[in-house]
Amino acid sequence: MECDKCDRDAVMHAAYSGAHLCETHFCASVEKRVRRRVREDSLLPADATPDDPDTWVIGLSGGKDSVVLTAILDETFGRDPRVELVALSIHEGIEGYRDESLDACVELAADLDLRHEVVTYEEELGVRMDDVAEKDPVNMAPCAYCGVFRRDLLESHAAELGADKLLTGHNLDDEAQTALMNVFEGDVRQVAKHFDASLGSFDEREEGSDFVPRAKPLRDVPEKEVALYAHLKELPAHITECPHASEAYRGEIQRLLLKLEENHPGTRHSIMAGYEELAELAAIRYRSDGSDDAGELGECERCGSKTARDVCRKCRLIDAVEAA
Ligand code: SF4
């Protein structure tokens, strides 16, 4: 099959749009979607200047998503003096897995001449995921611990690095899966957080606040296209699955979504269009009746993180791991 835009062979067919694209036009289309998302989400403020650039900390795991995001952002903004890019990698302490993906991060950062910071669970929290998964003191999936620890370290270190935004490599499939999980679980507060965390908060950062707004510029690009882009561009992405991967429910939703997308191309896009509207309505509702979480949060008496309790979830989990 020929490319829709030139006479070269197509390397991909997107059923949701009907497009057949060659390597050059496919890569350009992925980059265009990322740049459009950056623009539509107003990531770059009008008052950013070379003297006062906007600092974007990118969560770089070494997997295909964060590697592709980092490469496209570097290509687009690497020489723009209004933006300062910093890559931040988290080492969870997973033998034979994170070491290799960290190698991919180091290689990419060196190729792009990008500032790269590495933070480990062991140094920062005194735990390693291999030990946490083995001890499992509160009987939950390894990813549930890991998600809490990683979120905490990404947010606190992004704040320390002076981030104006924390960018992560969530793709369209990740986002549609999360949307469906929140809806199926009836978790409207979590739906509202999607708006607060990634869509509506760039202008609302309080002076002196540690809160770093999140952005997901890859969220319009399906997972398979991210993988194809990484392959065609020969990016140093690490593909192996984590030995503790355990999100069984997400796996079920993933299979369901793939089937729906196959039978009804465009399902993921329509889920996200509806979900973003729903998230905004839910966020407005919780704000207007004063029941949004923001007003209820205090500081963890141990680490100072924002929490609704005396001691935050991360510190309670670390206590449980240490006591096991
Ligand atoms: Fe952590 Fe789970 Fe990801 Fe492994 S798969 S790195 S345990 S969140």
mmCIF file of C-alpha atoms and ligand atoms in Angstrom:
data_model
loop_
_atom_site.group_PDB
_atom_site.id
_atom_site.type_symbol
_atom_site.label_atom_id
_atom_site.label_comp_id
_atom_site.label_asym_id
_atom_site.label_seq_id
_atom_site.Cartn_x
_atom_site.Cartn_y
_atom_site.Cartn_z
ATOM 1 C CA MET A 1 0.000 0.000 0.000
ATOM 2 C CA GLU A 2 1.247 3.490 -0.898
ATOM 3 C CA CYS A 3 1.538 6.424 1.489
ATOM 4 C CA ASP A 4 -1.427 8.845 1.251
ATOM 5 C CA LYS A 5 0.980 11.776 0.936
ATOM 6 C CA CYS A 6 3.717 10.486 -1.387
ATOM 7 C CA ASP A 7 4.566 7.480 -3.530
ATOM 8 C CA ARG A 8 6.642 5.626 -0.934
ATOM 9 C CA ASP A 9 5.445 2.409 0.731
ATOM 10 C CA ALA A 10 3.245 2.880 3.793
ATOM 11 C CA VAL A 11 4.690 1.548 7.079
ATOM 12 C CA MET A 12 1.437 1.912 8.985
ATOM 13 C CA HIS A 13 -2.307 2.053 8.586
ATOM 14 C CA ALA A 14 -4.375 3.840 11.244
ATOM 15 C CA ALA A 15 -7.878 2.324 11.121
ATOM 16 C CA TYR A 16 -9.292 5.186 13.260
ATOM 17 C CA SER A 17 -8.339 7.791 10.648
ATOM 18 C CA GLY A 18 -8.016 5.643 7.517
ATOM 19 C CA ALA A 19 -4.496 7.005 6.950
ATOM 20 C CA HIS A 20 -1.692 5.028 5.271
ATOM 21 C CA LEU A 21 1.674 6.673 5.900
ATOM 22 C CA CYS A 22 5.279 6.067 4.919
ATOM 23 C CA GLU A 23 8.068 6.316 7.485
ATOM 24 C CA THR A 24 8.695 10.024 6.922
ATOM 25 C CA HIS A 25 5.047 11.076 7.004
ATOM 26 C CA PHE A 26 4.221 8.760 9.912
ATOM 27 C CA CYS A 27 7.039 10.213 12.066
ATOM 28 C CA ALA A 28 5.993 13.738 11.097
ATOM 29 C CA SER A 29 2.405 12.937 12.091
ATOM 30 C CA VAL A 30 3.442 11.687 15.563
ATOM 31 C CA GLU A 31 5.583 14.795 16.120
ATOM 32 C CA LYS A 32 2.761 17.047 14.915
ATOM 33 C CA ARG A 33 0.315 15.517 17.416
ATOM 34 C CA VAL A 34 2.746 16.029 20.306
ATOM 35 C CA ARG A 35 3.395 19.657 19.302
ATOM 36 C CA ARG A 36 -0.317 20.320 18.874
ATOM 37 C CA ARG A 37 -0.978 18.926 22.353
ATOM 38 C CA VAL A 38 1.758 21.143 23.814
ATOM 39 C CA ARG A 39 0.102 24.119 22.109
ATOM 40 C CA GLU A 40 -3.485 23.238 22.991
ATOM 41 C CA ASP A 41 -2.589 22.598 26.634
ATOM 42 C CA SER A 42 -0.726 25.962 26.676
ATOM 43 C CA LEU A 43 2.384 24.351 28.130
ATOM 44 C CA LEU A 44 4.646 27.194 27.121
ATOM 45 C CA PRO A 45 3.508 30.412 28.820
ATOM 46 C CA ALA A 46 3.633 33.635 26.819
ATOM 47 C CA ASP A 47 5.878 35.251 29.435
ATOM 48 C CA ALA A 48 8.633 32.589 29.289
ATOM 49 C CA THR A 49 11.928 34.243 28.281
ATOM 50 C CA PRO A 50 15.569 33.177 27.916
ATOM 51 C CA ASP A 51 16.216 34.916 31.268
ATOM 52 C CA ASP A 52 13.287 33.171 32.929
ATOM 53 C CA PRO A 53 12.651 29.942 30.995
ATOM 54 C CA ASP A 54 9.852 27.487 31.763
ATOM 55 C CA THR A 55 11.427 24.374 33.326
ATOM 56 C CA TRP A 56 9.990 21.069 32.139
ATOM 57 C CA VAL A 57 11.041 17.982 34.061
ATOM 58 C CA ILE A 58 10.414 14.832 32.017
ATOM 59 C CA GLY A 59 9.873 11.531 33.831
ATOM 60 C CA LEU A 60 12.269 9.307 31.856
ATOM 61 C CA SER A 61 11.930 5.584 32.627
ATOM 62 C CA GLY A 62 13.745 4.248 29.572
ATOM 63 C CA GLY A 63 10.565 2.630 28.216
ATOM 64 C CA LYS A 64 9.383 3.499 24.702
ATOM 65 C CA ASP A 65 6.850 6.146 25.815
ATOM 66 C CA SER A 66 9.125 8.356 27.873
ATOM 67 C CA VAL A 67 12.001 7.897 25.410
ATOM 68 C CA VAL A 68 9.829 9.004 22.465
ATOM 69 C CA LEU A 69 8.432 11.940 24.453
ATOM 70 C CA THR A 70 11.915 13.071 25.481
ATOM 71 C CA ALA A 71 13.274 12.781 21.929
ATOM 72 C CA ILE A 72 10.386 14.774 20.395
ATOM 73 C CA LEU A 73 10.503 17.465 23.085
ATOM 74 C CA ASP A 74 14.249 17.783 22.648
ATOM 75 C CA GLU A 75 13.862 18.024 18.869
ATOM 76 C CA THR A 76 11.176 20.702 19.285
ATOM 77 C CA PHE A 77 12.392 22.704 22.285
ATOM 78 C CA GLY A 78 16.009 21.608 22.805
ATOM 79 C CA ARG A 79 17.317 24.801 21.241
ATOM 80 C CA ASP A 80 14.473 27.057 22.413
ATOM 81 C CA PRO A 81 15.899 29.333 25.152
ATOM 82 C CA ARG A 82 12.408 29.823 26.615
ATOM 83 C CA VAL A 83 12.324 26.170 27.743
ATOM 84 C CA GLU A 84 14.686 24.273 30.011
ATOM 85 C CA LEU A 85 14.410 20.487 29.720
ATOM 86 C CA VAL A 86 15.559 18.147 32.500
ATOM 87 C CA ALA A 87 15.156 14.348 32.458
ATOM 88 C CA LEU A 88 14.416 12.656 35.780
ATOM 89 C CA SER A 89 14.721 8.867 36.173
ATOM 90 C CA ILE A 90 13.622 6.833 39.168
ATOM 91 C CA HIS A 91 15.411 3.581 40.033
ATOM 92 C CA GLU A 92 12.983 1.379 41.959
ATOM 93 C CA GLY A 93 15.503 -1.311 42.913
ATOM 94 C CA ILE A 94 14.387 -4.046 40.522
ATOM 95 C CA GLU A 95 17.273 -6.389 39.729
ATOM 96 C CA GLY A 96 17.992 -6.925 36.031
ATOM 97 C CA TYR A 97 15.174 -4.651 34.888
ATOM 98 C CA ARG A 98 15.661 -1.060 35.911
ATOM 99 C CA ASP A 99 19.429 -1.261 35.491
ATOM 100 C CA GLU A 100 18.933 -1.945 31.777
ATOM 101 C CA SER A 101 16.256 0.679 31.261
ATOM 102 C CA LEU A 102 18.433 3.172 33.117
ATOM 103 C CA ASP A 103 21.199 2.417 30.600
ATOM 104 C CA ALA A 104 18.720 3.433 27.875
ATOM 105 C CA CYS A 105 18.016 6.698 29.751
ATOM 106 C CA VAL A 106 21.710 7.477 30.147
ATOM 107 C CA GLU A 107 22.355 6.750 26.459
ATOM 108 C CA LEU A 108 19.462 8.945 25.315
ATOM 109 C CA ALA A 109 20.374 11.831 27.618
ATOM 110 C CA ALA A 110 23.989 11.665 26.385
ATOM 111 C CA ASP A 111 22.856 11.553 22.722
ATOM 112 C CA LEU A 112 20.655 14.601 23.266
ATOM 113 C CA ASP A 113 23.087 16.375 25.596
ATOM 114 C CA LEU A 114 20.274 16.658 28.106
ATOM 115 C CA ARG A 115 20.571 17.232 31.859
ATOM 116 C CA HIS A 116 19.662 13.920 33.513
ATOM 117 C CA GLU A 117 19.018 13.264 37.207
ATOM 118 C CA VAL A 118 18.635 9.792 38.734
ATOM 119 C CA VAL A 119 16.897 9.148 42.043
ATOM 120 C CA THR A 120 16.672 5.748 43.764
ATOM 121 C CA TYR A 121 14.071 4.321 46.136
ATOM 122 C CA GLU A 122 16.926 2.907 48.169
ATOM 123 C CA GLU A 123 18.666 6.231 48.776
ATOM 124 C CA GLU A 124 15.531 8.323 49.156
ATOM 125 C CA LEU A 125 13.143 5.926 50.895
ATOM 126 C CA GLY A 126 15.394 3.172 52.243
ATOM 127 C CA VAL A 127 13.541 0.423 50.350
ATOM 128 C CA ARG A 128 13.998 -1.587 47.137
ATOM 129 C CA MET A 129 11.026 -2.820 45.117
ATOM 130 C CA ASP A 130 12.411 -6.370 45.015
ATOM 131 C CA ASP A 131 12.242 -6.479 48.854
ATOM 132 C CA VAL A 132 8.863 -4.713 48.961
ATOM 133 C CA ALA A 133 7.363 -7.263 46.535
ATOM 134 C CA GLU A 134 8.768 -10.151 48.579
ATOM 135 C CA LYS A 135 7.619 -8.842 51.977
ATOM 136 C CA ASP A 136 4.291 -7.387 50.777
ATOM 137 C CA PRO A 137 3.342 -6.261 54.307
ATOM 138 C CA VAL A 138 -0.155 -4.940 53.543
ATOM 139 C CA ASN A 139 -1.091 -7.595 50.997
ATOM 140 C CA MET A 140 -1.408 -5.617 47.797
ATOM 141 C CA ALA A 141 0.059 -5.745 44.302
ATOM 142 C CA PRO A 142 3.704 -4.538 43.912
ATOM 143 C CA CYS A 143 2.574 -1.842 41.466
ATOM 144 C CA ALA A 144 0.342 -0.311 44.147
ATOM 145 C CA TYR A 145 3.369 0.337 46.419
ATOM 146 C CA CYS A 146 5.544 1.308 43.486
ATOM 147 C CA GLY A 147 3.010 3.826 42.157
ATOM 148 C CA VAL A 148 2.841 5.618 45.517
ATOM 149 C CA PHE A 149 6.639 5.736 45.899
ATOM 150 C CA ARG A 150 7.294 6.826 42.322
ATOM 151 C CA ARG A 151 4.646 9.557 42.350
ATOM 152 C CA ASP A 152 6.079 10.960 45.577
ATOM 153 C CA LEU A 153 9.673 10.996 44.296
ATOM 154 C CA LEU A 154 8.763 12.403 40.890
ATOM 155 C CA GLU A 155 6.767 15.221 42.457
ATOM 156 C CA SER A 156 9.212 16.108 45.219
ATOM 157 C CA HIS A 157 12.278 15.982 42.949
ATOM 158 C CA ALA A 158 10.558 17.870 40.150
ATOM 159 C CA ALA A 159 9.793 20.596 42.716
ATOM 160 C CA GLU A 160 13.423 20.546 43.912
ATOM 161 C CA LEU A 161 14.615 20.944 40.320
ATOM 162 C CA GLY A 162 12.443 24.051 40.014
ATOM 163 C CA ALA A 163 9.995 22.441 37.584
ATOM 164 C CA ASP A 164 7.164 24.505 36.190
ATOM 165 C CA LYS A 165 5.710 21.309 34.721
ATOM 166 C CA LEU A 166 6.224 17.605 35.209
ATOM 167 C CA LEU A 167 5.823 15.799 31.887
ATOM 168 C CA THR A 168 5.131 12.079 31.643
ATOM 169 C CA GLY A 169 4.955 9.751 28.661
ATOM 170 C CA HIS A 170 1.394 8.442 29.028
ATOM 171 C CA ASN A 171 0.045 7.464 25.623
ATOM 172 C CA LEU A 172 -3.530 7.328 24.327
ATOM 173 C CA ASP A 173 -4.026 3.686 25.386
ATOM 174 C CA ASP A 174 -2.789 4.397 28.953
ATOM 175 C CA GLU A 175 -5.143 7.344 29.265
ATOM 176 C CA ALA A 176 -8.192 5.544 27.844
ATOM 177 C CA GLN A 177 -7.527 2.562 30.154
ATOM 178 C CA THR A 178 -7.331 4.837 33.209
ATOM 179 C CA ALA A 179 -10.496 6.662 32.138
ATOM 180 C CA LEU A 180 -12.441 3.409 31.814
ATOM 181 C CA MET A 181 -11.098 2.072 35.127
ATOM 182 C CA ASN A 182 -12.194 5.218 36.973
ATOM 183 C CA VAL A 183 -15.623 5.170 35.357
ATOM 184 C CA PHE A 184 -16.137 1.429 35.940
ATOM 185 C CA GLU A 185 -15.101 1.865 39.579
ATOM 186 C CA GLY A 186 -17.529 4.793 39.902
ATOM 187 C CA ASP A 187 -14.671 6.956 41.181
ATOM 188 C CA VAL A 188 -15.861 10.451 40.251
ATOM 189 C CA ARG A 189 -13.284 12.158 42.508
ATOM 190 C CA GLN A 190 -10.533 10.418 40.582
ATOM 191 C CA VAL A 191 -12.181 11.581 37.340
ATOM 192 C CA ALA A 192 -12.115 15.175 38.661
ATOM 193 C CA LYS A 193 -8.419 14.791 39.538
ATOM 194 C CA HIS A 194 -7.703 14.079 35.872
ATOM 195 C CA PHE A 195 -8.767 17.653 35.162
ATOM 196 C CA ASP A 196 -6.930 19.162 38.121
ATOM 197 C CA ALA A 197 -3.743 17.170 37.551
ATOM 198 C CA SER A 198 -3.286 17.467 33.835
ATOM 199 C CA LEU A 199 -5.738 19.770 32.180
ATOM 200 C CA GLY A 200 -6.790 22.776 34.148
ATOM 201 C CA SER A 201 -4.080 23.738 36.532
ATOM 202 C CA PHE A 202 -1.242 25.478 34.693
ATOM 203 C CA ASP A 203 -2.419 28.928 35.635
ATOM 204 C CA GLU A 204 -3.282 28.048 39.196
ATOM 205 C CA ARG A 205 0.055 27.287 40.777
ATOM 206 C CA GLU A 206 0.272 29.254 43.973
ATOM 207 C CA GLU A 207 3.373 31.320 44.605
ATOM 208 C CA GLY A 208 5.750 29.211 46.731
ATOM 209 C CA SER A 209 3.648 26.065 46.331
ATOM 210 C CA ASP A 210 5.398 22.710 45.856
ATOM 211 C CA PHE A 211 2.628 21.556 43.544
ATOM 212 C CA VAL A 212 3.996 20.947 40.059
ATOM 213 C CA PRO A 213 1.304 20.691 37.361
ATOM 214 C CA ARG A 214 1.498 17.589 35.187
ATOM 215 C CA ALA A 215 1.303 17.340 31.441
ATOM 216 C CA LYS A 216 1.057 14.371 29.091
ATOM 217 C CA PRO A 217 1.967 15.583 25.599
ATOM 218 C CA LEU A 218 1.946 12.032 24.168
ATOM 219 C CA ARG A 219 -1.650 11.360 25.155
ATOM 220 C CA ASP A 220 -3.038 11.655 21.612
ATOM 221 C CA VAL A 221 -0.717 8.975 20.221
ATOM 222 C CA PRO A 222 -1.742 5.273 20.405
ATOM 223 C CA GLU A 223 0.712 2.880 22.055
ATOM 224 C CA LYS A 224 1.474 0.936 18.872
ATOM 225 C CA GLU A 225 2.404 4.145 17.069
ATOM 226 C CA VAL A 226 4.726 5.156 19.915
ATOM 227 C CA ALA A 227 6.454 1.762 19.627
ATOM 228 C CA LEU A 228 6.720 2.082 15.846
ATOM 229 C CA TYR A 229 8.145 5.609 16.141
ATOM 230 C CA ALA A 230 10.785 4.403 18.647
ATOM 231 C CA HIS A 231 11.700 1.554 16.299
ATOM 232 C CA LEU A 232 11.887 3.680 13.130
ATOM 233 C CA LYS A 233 13.948 6.362 14.849
ATOM 234 C CA GLU A 234 16.193 3.696 16.428
ATOM 235 C CA LEU A 235 15.736 5.254 19.860
ATOM 236 C CA PRO A 236 17.379 3.447 22.800
ATOM 237 C CA ALA A 237 14.128 2.230 24.401
ATOM 238 C CA HIS A 238 14.030 -0.684 26.829
ATOM 239 C CA ILE A 239 11.127 -3.012 26.067
ATOM 240 C CA THR A 240 11.300 -5.871 28.651
ATOM 241 C CA GLU A 241 8.423 -6.149 31.108
ATOM 242 C CA CYS A 242 9.021 -5.548 34.815
ATOM 243 C CA PRO A 243 9.090 -8.875 36.760
ATOM 244 C CA HIS A 244 6.667 -7.404 39.336
ATOM 245 C CA ALA A 245 4.105 -6.119 36.776
ATOM 246 C CA SER A 246 0.831 -7.013 38.394
ATOM 247 C CA GLU A 247 -1.990 -4.706 37.421
ATOM 248 C CA ALA A 248 -4.449 -7.484 36.583
ATOM 249 C CA TYR A 249 -7.473 -5.191 36.296
ATOM 250 C CA ARG A 250 -5.660 -2.816 33.950
ATOM 251 C CA GLY A 251 -4.685 -5.832 31.824
ATOM 252 C CA GLU A 252 -8.363 -6.808 31.530
ATOM 253 C CA ILE A 253 -9.318 -3.268 30.535
ATOM 254 C CA GLN A 254 -6.447 -3.181 28.044
ATOM 255 C CA ARG A 255 -7.687 -6.343 26.314
ATOM 256 C CA LEU A 256 -11.258 -5.026 26.289
ATOM 257 C CA LEU A 257 -10.156 -1.719 24.774
ATOM 258 C CA LEU A 258 -8.042 -3.389 22.086
ATOM 259 C CA LYS A 259 -11.045 -5.504 21.072
ATOM 260 C CA LEU A 260 -13.346 -2.471 21.034
ATOM 261 C CA GLU A 261 -10.825 -0.488 18.997
ATOM 262 C CA GLU A 262 -10.504 -3.337 16.519
ATOM 263 C CA ASN A 263 -14.277 -3.576 16.050
ATOM 264 C CA HIS A 264 -14.978 0.165 16.357
ATOM 265 C CA PRO A 265 -11.920 2.203 15.285
ATOM 266 C CA GLY A 266 -11.739 5.533 17.099
ATOM 267 C CA THR A 267 -13.092 4.204 20.418
ATOM 268 C CA ARG A 268 -10.039 5.399 22.408
ATOM 269 C CA HIS A 269 -10.287 8.909 20.979
ATOM 270 C CA SER A 270 -14.003 9.179 21.739
ATOM 271 C CA ILE A 271 -13.530 7.816 25.278
ATOM 272 C CA MET A 272 -10.952 10.534 25.959
ATOM 273 C CA ALA A 273 -13.005 13.335 24.403
ATOM 274 C CA GLY A 274 -15.970 12.468 26.641
ATOM 275 C CA TYR A 275 -13.795 11.799 29.700
ATOM 276 C CA GLU A 276 -12.069 15.168 29.558
ATOM 277 C CA GLU A 277 -15.398 16.960 29.466
ATOM 278 C CA LEU A 278 -16.668 14.817 32.326
ATOM 279 C CA ALA A 279 -13.487 15.509 34.342
ATOM 280 C CA GLU A 280 -13.919 19.272 33.947
ATOM 281 C CA LEU A 281 -17.576 19.128 35.026
ATOM 282 C CA ALA A 282 -16.709 16.962 38.043
ATOM 283 C CA ALA A 283 -13.812 19.276 39.051
ATOM 284 C CA ILE A 284 -16.070 22.344 38.799
ATOM 285 C CA ARG A 285 -18.734 20.641 40.898
ATOM 286 C CA TYR A 286 -16.340 19.684 43.712
ATOM 287 C CA ARG A 287 -14.837 23.151 43.735
ATOM 288 C CA SER A 288 -18.193 24.910 43.786
ATOM 289 C CA ASP A 289 -19.514 22.884 46.734
ATOM 290 C CA GLY A 290 -16.145 23.234 48.531
ATOM 291 C CA SER A 291 -15.548 19.473 48.721
ATOM 292 C CA ASP A 292 -12.453 19.294 46.509
ATOM 293 C CA ASP A 293 -9.436 17.726 48.215
ATOM 294 C CA ALA A 294 -7.248 20.823 47.913
ATOM 295 C CA GLY A 295 -8.732 22.562 50.932
ATOM 296 C CA GLU A 296 -8.443 19.485 53.152
ATOM 297 C CA LEU A 297 -4.760 18.691 52.692
ATOM 298 C CA GLY A 298 -2.179 19.256 55.398
ATOM 299 C CA GLU A 299 1.483 18.250 55.626
ATOM 300 C CA CYS A 300 2.753 14.801 56.528
ATOM 301 C CA GLU A 301 4.395 15.136 59.945
ATOM 302 C CA ARG A 302 7.222 12.854 58.759
ATOM 303 C CA CYS A 303 8.158 14.056 55.249
ATOM 304 C CA GLY A 304 6.084 17.191 54.664
ATOM 305 C CA SER A 305 4.197 15.814 51.631
ATOM 306 C CA LYS A 306 0.610 16.912 51.102
ATOM 307 C CA THR A 307 -1.795 14.521 52.824
ATOM 308 C CA ALA A 308 -5.262 14.422 54.341
ATOM 309 C CA ARG A 309 -3.887 12.444 57.340
ATOM 310 C CA ASP A 310 -1.157 13.037 59.940
ATOM 311 C CA VAL A 311 1.238 10.676 58.127
ATOM 312 C CA CYS A 312 1.103 10.273 54.334
ATOM 313 C CA ARG A 313 0.500 6.967 52.559
ATOM 314 C CA LYS A 314 4.110 6.700 51.368
ATOM 315 C CA CYS A 315 5.479 6.993 54.927
ATOM 316 C CA ARG A 316 2.902 4.504 56.261
ATOM 317 C CA LEU A 317 3.853 1.994 53.563
ATOM 318 C CA ILE A 318 7.567 2.416 54.281
ATOM 319 C CA ASP A 319 6.881 1.829 57.991
ATOM 320 C CA ALA A 320 4.998 -1.363 57.106
ATOM 321 C CA VAL A 321 7.833 -2.605 54.862
ATOM 322 C CA GLU A 322 10.462 -1.875 57.539
ATOM 323 C CA ALA A 323 8.414 -3.645 60.216
ATOM 324 C CA ALA A 324 7.832 -6.779 58.109
HETATM 325 FE FE1 SF4 B 1 6.792 -0.608 39.584
HETATM 326 FE FE2 SF4 B 1 4.770 -2.172 38.751
HETATM 327 FE FE3 SF4 B 1 6.051 -0.558 37.025
HETATM 328 FE FE4 SF4 B 1 7.266 -2.706 38.033
HETATM 329 S S1 SF4 B 1 5.456 -2.685 36.696
HETATM 330 S S2 SF4 B 1 8.157 -0.651 37.822
HETATM 331 S S3 SF4 B 1 6.443 -2.757 40.131
HETATM 332 S S4 SF4 B 1 4.781 0.082 38.791
#
